[in-house]
Short mmCIF file of C-alpha atoms in Angstrom, two decimals:
data_model
loop_
_atom_site.label_atom_id
_atom_site.label_comp_id
_atom_site.label_asym_id
_atom_site.label_seq_id
_atom_site.Cartn_x
_atom_site.Cartn_y
_atom_site.Cartn_z
CA MET A 1 96.78 126.88 -171.99
CA ASP A 2 95.26 129.75 -169.91
CA VAL A 3 94.30 127.70 -167.16
CA LYS A 4 98.27 126.38 -167.10
CA LEU A 5 99.38 129.89 -167.27
CA GLN A 6 97.21 130.87 -164.30
CA LEU A 7 98.19 127.93 -162.45
CA GLU A 8 102.01 128.95 -162.77
CA GLY A 9 101.14 132.42 -161.73
CA ALA A 10 99.18 130.95 -158.79
CA GLU A 11 102.19 128.79 -158.06
CA SER A 12 104.56 132.07 -158.43
CA ASN A 13 102.24 134.12 -156.24
CA LEU A 14 102.39 131.51 -153.56
CA GLU A 15 105.95 131.02 -153.56
CA MET A 16 106.62 134.84 -153.50
CA GLY A 17 103.82 135.14 -150.87
CA SER A 18 105.69 132.02 -148.90
CA LEU A 19 109.13 134.44 -149.38
CA GLY A 20 107.52 137.16 -148.14
CA ASP A 21 106.22 135.63 -145.23
CA ARG A 22 109.40 134.30 -144.56
CA SER A 23 111.29 137.60 -144.86
CA MET A 24 108.96 139.21 -142.57
CA HIS A 25 109.51 136.31 -140.08
CA GLU A 26 113.22 136.51 -140.68
CA PHE A 27 112.95 140.32 -140.17
CA GLU A 28 110.63 139.79 -136.50
CA ASP A 29 113.63 137.43 -135.24
CA ASP A 30 116.05 140.00 -136.29
CA SER A 31 113.97 142.82 -134.59
CA LEU A 32 114.04 141.03 -131.40
CA PHE A 33 118.07 141.57 -130.73
CA THR A 34 117.45 145.33 -131.41
CA PRO A 35 117.92 147.51 -128.28
CA GLU A 36 114.77 148.52 -127.97
CA ALA A 37 113.29 144.99 -127.65
CA GLU A 38 115.99 144.32 -125.17
CA SER A 39 114.90 147.51 -123.37
CA GLU A 40 111.46 146.44 -123.44
CA LYS A 41 112.51 142.89 -122.34
CA ILE A 42 114.23 144.44 -119.39
CA GLN A 43 111.23 146.35 -118.40
CA ARG A 44 109.00 143.35 -118.65
CA VAL A 45 111.38 141.49 -116.36
CA HIS A 46 111.06 144.69 -113.69
CA GLY A 47 107.25 144.56 -114.03
CA LEU A 48 107.27 140.78 -113.34
CA GLN A 49 109.90 141.45 -110.27
CA ASN A 50 107.29 144.37 -109.17
CA GLY A 51 104.30 141.83 -108.99
CA SER A 52 102.80 142.60 -112.61
CA VAL A 53 102.81 139.61 -114.72
CA SER A 54 102.41 140.02 -118.37
CA GLY A 55 99.98 137.87 -120.53
CA ASP A 56 102.78 137.34 -122.84
CA PHE A 57 104.99 135.53 -121.01
CA PRO A 58 102.93 133.42 -118.37
CA SER A 59 105.50 130.70 -117.73
CA SER A 60 108.40 133.01 -117.51
CA GLY A 61 106.09 135.02 -115.19
CA ASN A 62 105.02 132.24 -113.07
CA LYS A 63 108.85 130.96 -112.47
CA ILE A 64 110.08 134.77 -111.71
CA LEU A 65 106.91 134.92 -109.24
CA GLN A 66 107.99 131.55 -107.60
CA ASN A 67 111.43 132.58 -107.35
CA SER A 68 110.85 135.63 -105.57
CA VAL A 69 108.64 133.80 -103.48
CA CYS A 70 111.45 131.00 -102.53
CA ARG A 71 113.74 133.78 -102.08
CA SER A 72 111.32 135.68 -99.44
CA ILE A 73 110.94 132.63 -97.73
CA LYS A 74 114.71 131.51 -97.48
CA THR A 75 115.39 135.42 -96.34
CA VAL A 76 112.68 135.66 -93.81
CA VAL A 77 112.52 132.00 -92.45
CA PHE A 78 115.62 130.01 -93.03
CA SER A 79 118.33 133.13 -92.30
CA ASN A 80 118.15 133.20 -88.38
CA LYS A 81 118.92 130.31 -85.98
CA LEU A 82 116.36 131.58 -83.77
CA ASN A 83 113.25 130.54 -86.41
CA LEU A 84 114.60 126.94 -85.44
CA LEU A 85 111.79 127.33 -82.29
CA MET A 86 108.87 128.11 -84.90
CA PRO A 87 107.81 124.38 -84.66
CA PHE A 88 107.18 125.03 -81.10
CA GLY A 89 104.05 127.19 -81.65
CA PRO A 90 102.14 124.26 -83.80
CA LEU A 91 103.42 121.68 -81.13
CA ALA A 92 101.86 124.04 -78.16
CA ILE A 93 98.18 123.47 -80.06
CA MET A 94 98.97 119.84 -80.64
CA VAL A 95 99.69 119.79 -76.64
CA HIS A 96 96.54 121.75 -75.80
CA ASN A 97 94.14 119.72 -77.73
CA LEU A 98 95.85 116.16 -77.07
CA THR A 99 96.81 116.64 -73.22
CA GLY A 100 95.42 119.98 -72.05
CA HIS A 101 98.48 120.41 -69.59
CA LYS A 102 98.48 124.33 -69.37
CA GLY A 103 102.07 124.38 -67.87
CA TRP A 104 103.57 122.83 -71.43
CA VAL A 105 100.90 124.90 -73.29
CA PHE A 106 102.24 128.10 -71.84
CA PHE A 107 105.73 127.15 -71.95
CA LEU A 108 105.37 125.87 -75.90
CA SER A 109 103.30 128.97 -77.06
CA LEU A 110 106.01 131.13 -75.48
CA LEU A 111 108.93 129.12 -77.33
CA GLY A 112 106.80 129.63 -80.61
CA ILE A 113 106.14 133.24 -80.42
CA THR A 114 109.55 134.04 -79.67
CA PRO A 115 111.13 133.73 -83.44
CA LEU A 116 107.91 135.54 -84.67
CA ALA A 117 108.16 138.66 -82.54
CA GLU A 118 111.62 138.88 -83.37
CA ARG A 119 110.90 138.22 -87.21
CA LEU A 120 108.01 140.87 -86.66
CA GLY A 121 110.75 143.24 -85.75
CA TYR A 122 112.95 142.21 -88.73
CA ALA A 123 109.94 142.74 -91.29
CA THR A 124 109.58 145.73 -89.79
CA GLU A 125 113.37 147.26 -89.95
CA GLN A 126 113.26 146.26 -93.85
CA LEU A 127 109.99 148.39 -94.24
CA THR A 128 111.79 151.28 -92.53
CA PHE A 129 114.10 151.21 -95.40
CA PHE A 130 111.40 152.82 -97.74
CA THR A 131 110.46 155.38 -94.86
CA GLY A 132 112.46 157.96 -92.92
CA ALA A 133 114.32 157.95 -89.80
CA THR A 134 111.50 159.05 -87.36
CA VAL A 135 108.92 156.99 -89.02
CA GLY A 136 111.30 153.89 -89.04
CA GLY A 137 111.40 154.52 -85.24
CA LEU A 138 107.84 154.61 -84.73
CA LEU A 139 107.05 151.71 -86.92
CA ASN A 140 109.58 149.67 -85.06
CA ALA A 141 107.93 150.74 -81.90
CA THR A 142 104.09 150.11 -83.26
CA PHE A 143 105.01 146.74 -84.54
CA GLY A 144 107.31 145.83 -81.68
CA ASN A 145 104.42 146.33 -79.21
CA ALA A 146 101.96 144.53 -81.27
CA THR A 147 102.43 141.20 -79.32
CA GLU A 148 101.85 142.93 -76.05
CA LEU A 149 98.65 144.52 -77.55
CA ILE A 150 97.48 141.19 -78.72
CA ILE A 151 97.80 139.26 -75.41
CA SER A 152 96.30 142.09 -73.77
CA ILE A 153 93.12 142.18 -75.79
CA TYR A 154 92.60 138.54 -75.54
CA ALA A 155 93.17 138.89 -71.93
CA LEU A 156 90.84 141.56 -71.70
CA LYS A 157 88.08 139.38 -73.55
CA SER A 158 88.34 136.89 -71.16
CA GLY A 159 88.16 139.15 -67.71
CA MET A 160 91.73 138.77 -67.22
CA ILE A 161 92.30 142.89 -66.37
CA ARG A 162 95.18 142.14 -63.75
CA VAL A 163 97.02 140.45 -66.20
CA VAL A 164 96.25 143.11 -68.75
CA GLN A 165 97.40 145.77 -66.53
CA LEU A 166 100.77 143.60 -65.39
CA SER A 167 101.57 142.51 -68.82
CA LEU A 168 101.51 146.28 -70.10
CA LEU A 169 103.60 147.40 -66.97
CA GLY A 170 106.15 144.74 -67.40
CA SER A 171 106.43 145.70 -71.24
CA ILE A 172 107.41 149.32 -70.32
CA LEU A 173 109.87 147.85 -67.62
CA SER A 174 111.46 145.72 -69.86
CA ASN A 175 112.36 148.08 -72.70
CA MET A 176 113.38 151.10 -70.21
CA LEU A 177 115.85 148.99 -68.42
CA LEU A 178 116.57 145.65 -70.29
CA VAL A 179 116.17 146.59 -73.88
CA LEU A 180 117.83 150.21 -73.23
CA GLY A 181 120.47 148.64 -71.08
CA CYS A 182 121.55 145.97 -73.15
CA ALA A 183 121.86 148.55 -76.14
CA PHE A 184 123.64 150.97 -74.07
CA PHE A 185 126.30 148.04 -73.09
CA CYS A 186 126.62 146.12 -76.23
CA GLY A 187 126.78 149.68 -77.99
CA GLY A 188 129.68 150.70 -75.53
CA LEU A 189 131.54 147.71 -75.89
CA ILE A 190 131.52 147.82 -79.80
CA CYS A 191 132.43 151.32 -79.51
CA CYS A 192 134.48 151.62 -76.25
CA LYS A 193 137.16 154.06 -77.55
CA LYS A 194 134.63 156.58 -77.92
CA GLU A 195 131.61 157.74 -75.70
CA GLN A 196 128.31 157.54 -77.93
CA VAL A 197 126.03 160.20 -78.23
CA PHE A 198 122.30 160.57 -78.95
CA ASN A 199 119.61 163.59 -79.49
CA LYS A 200 118.90 164.63 -76.06
CA ALA A 201 115.98 166.62 -77.02
CA SER A 202 114.06 163.47 -78.04
CA ALA A 203 115.06 161.71 -75.19
CA VAL A 204 113.52 164.93 -72.56
CA VAL A 205 110.46 165.06 -74.51
CA ASN A 206 109.98 161.01 -74.22
CA SER A 207 111.00 161.36 -70.41
CA GLY A 208 108.34 163.83 -69.88
CA LEU A 209 105.59 161.62 -71.57
CA LEU A 210 106.54 159.15 -69.50
CA LEU A 211 106.33 161.07 -66.33
CA MET A 212 102.94 162.03 -67.74
CA ALA A 213 102.12 158.56 -67.86
CA VAL A 214 102.85 158.18 -64.13
CA MET A 215 100.74 160.72 -63.21
CA GLY A 216 98.09 159.27 -64.57
CA LEU A 217 98.60 156.03 -62.81
CA VAL A 218 99.02 157.40 -59.44
CA PHE A 219 96.03 159.57 -59.03
CA PRO A 220 93.45 156.73 -59.21
CA ALA A 221 95.66 154.33 -57.16
CA VAL A 222 95.82 157.46 -54.47
CA LEU A 223 92.36 157.87 -54.65
CA HIS A 224 91.75 154.07 -54.04
CA TYR A 225 94.19 154.06 -51.13
CA THR A 226 93.11 157.07 -49.48
CA HIS A 227 89.22 156.17 -49.70
CA THR A 228 88.44 159.63 -50.86
CA GLU A 229 86.06 158.97 -53.55
CA VAL A 230 83.13 161.02 -53.95
CA HIS A 231 81.23 157.74 -55.38
CA PHE A 232 82.97 154.37 -53.96
CA GLY A 233 84.08 152.32 -56.40
CA LYS A 234 83.24 154.31 -59.41
CA SER A 235 85.02 157.44 -59.63
CA GLU A 236 88.43 155.55 -59.63
CA LEU A 237 87.01 154.22 -62.95
CA ALA A 238 85.56 157.30 -64.28
CA LEU A 239 88.89 159.04 -63.59
CA SER A 240 90.92 156.67 -64.80
CA ARG A 241 88.64 156.57 -68.18
CA PHE A 242 88.67 160.48 -68.23
CA SER A 243 92.74 160.49 -68.18
CA SER A 244 92.66 157.74 -70.69
CA CYS A 245 91.18 159.92 -73.33
CA ILE A 246 93.49 163.02 -72.37
CA MET A 247 96.31 160.51 -72.41
CA LEU A 248 95.01 159.52 -75.81
CA VAL A 249 95.00 162.86 -77.10
CA ALA A 250 98.48 163.85 -75.69
CA TYR A 251 100.03 160.91 -77.48
CA GLY A 252 97.89 162.22 -80.93
CA ALA A 253 99.42 165.52 -80.33
CA TYR A 254 103.17 164.04 -79.73
CA LEU A 255 102.90 162.25 -83.21
CA PHE A 256 101.98 165.52 -84.70
CA PHE A 257 104.82 167.05 -83.05
CA GLN A 258 107.13 164.56 -83.91
CA LEU A 259 106.29 164.08 -87.82
CA ARG A 260 104.73 167.52 -88.69
CA GLY A 261 105.95 169.79 -86.39
CA GLN A 262 109.57 170.69 -85.36
CA THR A 263 110.80 167.50 -87.25
CA GLU A 264 114.35 168.93 -86.83
CA LEU A 265 114.59 167.93 -83.24
CA TYR A 266 114.34 164.24 -84.16
CA VAL A 267 117.28 164.59 -86.85
CA PRO A 268 119.98 161.80 -85.46
CA LEU A 269 123.02 163.41 -84.70
CA SER A 270 124.67 160.14 -86.54
CA GLU A 271 123.26 162.11 -89.89
CA ASP A 272 124.72 165.75 -88.84
CA GLU A 273 127.88 164.35 -88.03
CA ASN A 274 127.95 162.37 -91.63
CA GLN A 275 127.20 165.90 -93.17
CA THR A 276 129.55 168.05 -91.57
CA GLY A 277 132.78 166.01 -92.50
CA ASN A 278 133.33 162.93 -90.66
CA ASP A 279 133.39 161.11 -94.27
CA ALA A 280 137.13 160.68 -93.90
CA ASP A 281 137.30 157.63 -91.50
CA HIS A 282 134.95 155.86 -93.72
CA GLY A 283 132.75 155.07 -90.92
CA GLY A 284 129.86 156.39 -91.71
CA ASN A 285 129.74 155.51 -95.42
CA HIS A 286 129.22 151.96 -94.34
CA ASP A 287 125.89 152.12 -93.51
CA ASP A 288 125.14 153.94 -96.75
CA ASN A 289 125.65 150.81 -98.69
CA GLU A 290 122.98 148.48 -96.89
CA ALA A 291 119.97 147.54 -99.02
CA PRO A 292 116.73 145.87 -98.16
CA GLU A 293 116.79 142.46 -98.22
CA ILE A 294 113.22 142.12 -99.26
CA SER A 295 110.86 144.56 -100.73
CA LYS A 296 108.59 146.90 -99.32
CA TRP A 297 105.17 144.69 -100.29
CA GLU A 298 106.90 141.55 -99.21
CA SER A 299 107.57 143.23 -95.67
CA LEU A 300 103.84 144.18 -95.69
CA ILE A 301 102.65 140.77 -96.42
CA TRP A 302 105.48 139.10 -93.64
CA LEU A 303 103.99 141.82 -91.24
CA ALA A 304 100.67 140.46 -91.80
CA ILE A 305 101.37 137.01 -91.35
CA MET A 306 103.40 137.53 -88.51
CA THR A 307 100.95 139.12 -86.62
CA ALA A 308 98.41 136.58 -87.48
CA TRP A 309 100.22 133.74 -86.24
CA ILE A 310 101.19 135.62 -82.93
CA SER A 311 97.24 136.44 -82.60
CA ILE A 312 96.65 132.65 -82.69
CA LEU A 313 99.28 131.63 -80.19
CA SER A 314 98.44 134.69 -77.78
CA GLN A 315 95.17 133.17 -77.06
CA TYR A 316 97.02 130.04 -76.09
CA VAL A 317 99.29 131.83 -73.75
CA VAL A 318 96.38 133.72 -72.07
CA ASP A 319 94.49 130.74 -71.55
CA ALA A 320 97.18 128.38 -70.22
CA ILE A 321 98.51 131.51 -67.64
CA GLU A 322 96.78 130.33 -64.44
CA GLY A 323 97.43 126.86 -65.15
CA ALA A 324 101.20 127.47 -65.76
CA SER A 325 101.06 129.52 -62.93
CA ALA A 326 99.46 126.88 -60.52
CA SER A 327 101.79 123.95 -62.17
CA TRP A 328 104.89 125.99 -61.86
CA ASN A 329 104.28 127.74 -58.51
CA ILE A 330 105.43 131.06 -59.59
CA PRO A 331 103.38 134.21 -59.01
CA ILE A 332 101.14 135.68 -62.08
CA SER A 333 102.39 139.00 -61.45
CA PHE A 334 106.06 137.71 -62.11
CA ILE A 335 104.73 135.67 -65.41
CA SER A 336 102.78 138.82 -66.17
CA VAL A 337 105.22 141.52 -65.78
CA ILE A 338 108.79 139.04 -66.48
CA LEU A 339 108.62 136.29 -68.62
CA LEU A 340 105.26 138.00 -70.94
CA PRO A 341 107.45 140.97 -71.82
CA ILE A 342 110.57 139.42 -72.50
CA VAL A 343 108.84 137.23 -74.91
CA GLY A 344 107.07 140.14 -76.68
CA ASN A 345 109.91 142.30 -76.50
CA ALA A 346 112.04 140.20 -78.77
CA ALA A 347 111.25 142.36 -81.58
CA GLU A 348 112.84 145.89 -79.78
CA HIS A 349 115.75 143.81 -78.10
CA ALA A 350 117.28 142.74 -81.06
CA SER A 351 116.49 145.95 -83.35
CA ALA A 352 117.80 148.14 -80.45
CA ILE A 353 121.37 146.01 -79.68
CA MET A 354 121.92 145.90 -83.70
CA PHE A 355 121.26 149.43 -84.35
CA ALA A 356 123.79 150.62 -80.97
CA MET A 357 126.40 148.37 -82.28
CA LYS A 358 126.08 150.07 -85.55
CA ASP A 359 126.40 153.65 -83.64
CA LYS A 360 122.96 154.59 -84.54
CA LEU A 361 122.01 155.22 -80.97
CA ASP A 362 119.04 157.36 -81.76
CA ILE A 363 117.00 154.92 -83.47
CA SER A 364 117.77 152.32 -80.31
CA LEU A 365 116.39 155.13 -78.02
CA GLY A 366 113.41 155.43 -80.52
CA VAL A 367 112.98 151.67 -80.57
CA ALA A 368 113.30 151.22 -76.37
CA ILE A 369 112.32 154.43 -75.12
CA GLY A 370 109.72 155.16 -77.94
CA SER A 371 108.40 151.78 -77.24
CA SER A 372 107.94 152.48 -73.56
CA THR A 373 106.00 156.00 -74.38
CA GLN A 374 103.82 154.13 -76.80
CA ILE A 375 102.76 151.72 -74.42
CA SER A 376 102.35 154.01 -71.31
CA MET A 377 100.50 156.76 -73.46
CA PHE A 378 98.81 154.76 -76.02
CA GLY A 379 98.62 151.25 -75.22
CA ILE A 380 97.51 150.89 -71.30
CA PRO A 381 94.66 154.02 -72.20
CA PHE A 382 93.74 152.00 -75.38
CA CYS A 383 92.80 148.79 -73.35
CA VAL A 384 91.09 151.21 -71.01
CA VAL A 385 88.87 152.67 -73.53
CA ILE A 386 88.58 149.23 -75.10
CA GLY A 387 87.48 147.51 -72.20
CA TRP A 388 84.79 150.28 -71.45
CA ILE A 389 83.57 149.22 -74.97
CA MET A 390 83.69 145.66 -74.03
CA GLY A 391 81.78 146.19 -70.86
CA ARG A 392 85.18 145.67 -68.64
CA PRO A 393 85.99 147.77 -65.87
CA MET A 394 89.34 147.94 -66.91
CA ASP A 395 91.43 151.11 -64.83
CA LEU A 396 94.52 152.87 -63.91
CA ASN A 397 94.53 151.41 -60.83
CA PHE A 398 97.82 149.36 -61.12
CA GLN A 399 98.04 148.50 -57.27
CA LEU A 400 100.47 150.67 -55.02
CA PHE A 401 103.72 148.29 -55.36
CA GLU A 402 103.35 148.47 -59.18
CA THR A 403 103.04 152.20 -59.44
CA ALA A 404 105.81 152.89 -57.12
CA THR A 405 107.92 150.73 -59.35
CA LEU A 406 107.41 152.51 -62.47
CA PHE A 407 107.94 155.62 -61.11
CA ILE A 408 111.19 154.77 -59.71
CA THR A 409 112.07 153.47 -63.08
CA VAL A 410 111.08 156.36 -64.91
CA ILE A 411 113.00 158.73 -62.64
CA VAL A 412 116.24 156.52 -62.93
CA VAL A 413 116.01 156.35 -66.74
CA ALA A 414 115.39 160.16 -67.04
CA PHE A 415 118.69 160.59 -65.07
CA PHE A 416 120.98 158.28 -67.44
CA LEU A 417 119.41 160.25 -70.47
CA GLN A 418 119.67 163.85 -69.21
CA GLU A 419 123.21 164.12 -70.63
CA GLY A 420 122.78 162.86 -73.78
CA THR A 421 125.53 160.28 -73.83
CA SER A 422 125.70 156.60 -73.19
CA ASN A 423 128.61 153.91 -72.32
CA TYR A 424 128.68 150.16 -71.38
CA PHE A 425 128.91 151.16 -67.65
CA LYS A 426 125.09 152.74 -67.91
CA GLY A 427 123.84 149.96 -69.77
CA LEU A 428 125.02 147.63 -67.17
CA MET A 429 123.52 149.73 -64.36
CA LEU A 430 120.21 149.44 -66.03
CA ILE A 431 120.61 145.88 -66.51
CA LEU A 432 121.19 145.15 -62.95
CA CYS A 433 117.97 147.38 -61.96
CA TYR A 434 116.02 145.55 -63.66
CA LEU A 435 117.16 142.34 -62.19
CA ILE A 436 116.26 144.00 -59.03
CA VAL A 437 112.71 144.67 -60.31
CA ALA A 438 112.27 141.12 -61.62
CA ALA A 439 113.60 139.55 -58.37
CA SER A 440 111.02 142.10 -56.41
CA PHE A 441 108.01 140.73 -58.55
CA PHE A 442 109.20 137.29 -58.05
CA VAL A 443 108.22 137.06 -54.32
CA HIS A 444 105.61 139.81 -54.76
CA GLU A 445 101.95 138.65 -54.64
CA ASP A 446 98.81 140.72 -54.90
CA PRO A 447 97.11 141.79 -51.71
CA THR A 448 93.43 140.21 -52.70
CA PRO A 449 93.24 136.92 -54.31
CA ASP A 450 90.63 137.77 -56.84
CA ASP A 451 92.73 140.54 -58.43
CA ASN A 452 92.79 138.09 -61.48
CA GLN A 453 89.11 137.72 -61.94
CA VAL A 454 86.78 140.44 -63.10
CA LYS A 455 86.13 143.44 -61.36
CA THR A 456 82.51 143.60 -59.91
#
């Protein structure tokens, strides 16, 4: 009897325990729909989107991560028709391994680099949403010049010093005449009913830096051609290395002045106009609604991927330059000054035109003129120092014809920028000037046949 009563008590306890468990489960299920649980769920989803996958929901976290990756690839790779040229990069490597035809390898490599350079500019533009206008222009110029610097380092490693000099010179000419000219021309056509304005103070500072770079290139060339060196063959190289160090210091001071010094000089005029009451026409509010298409970390990852792929193709471009010149019967100077910079400046070209058409001319100037300033005051001296480290006698003697071309270009562009205004006619003049420069290098040949070899 006692045993029976104990069994019945145990069963009742089990039933009460199961009911208690069921009520607890039901309470937990009900608590999932409370506001606190909903907010926790939203925070967990946001955490997944930011890259922190929670261990509580591995399957949903993986799905969100996969969707984020697919969305990023779709946005960056499949959103631009120019990316149809991307397969030409692997095709160039295949042609190099199978046939070794230098002309086709060079041509296909250039086609493969073109969309990569443009996407590099796109990723940089997305990154500028998370930075200020000044830092954004600096980032555009820096990553826009990544292609030229990578090609130059590979060429310097191969001992093709003349190709390094000409490609860097061509990048400056392309940015100052072609890129800036197209930006002025397209912006002037879109805003034809008014004259576009930009910050004249910033343009004057950049023009002064470009003139300083010209001075750094003129003296070694004059020293060489007047035969007034104290130590023949050595004074020119020593002067170039000393001047390069001075130019690097000047560029570092310029960055400090731009980012930490008198930053009010670099405030775009469009921002001032929006703050002083031009909001009535709703033209300035349109840009405020723009939002980045990819996140900051996605932009950084894509920048790393594009830079790595460009560096791979740049090696094939450098190796095929001389063969392409021989097979196409085109001077190496024309290939280095015109063709390589046009491909390398695809990022600046697209960015400058886009910002000019949005009446953001200060950013266009920061991309075009800022890129020229960076190449002349940082890129060229940096290659001289890198050549010094590698044991390559890279100097600042760019020959008389090339130095004179750069000097005249800087003077012409400085005159166009002195008023602080732009229109489509100024852009057309700059484009026509670039066509004259291109034709000049097409008929120009270096005075000595061994300029493309390692200097002894």
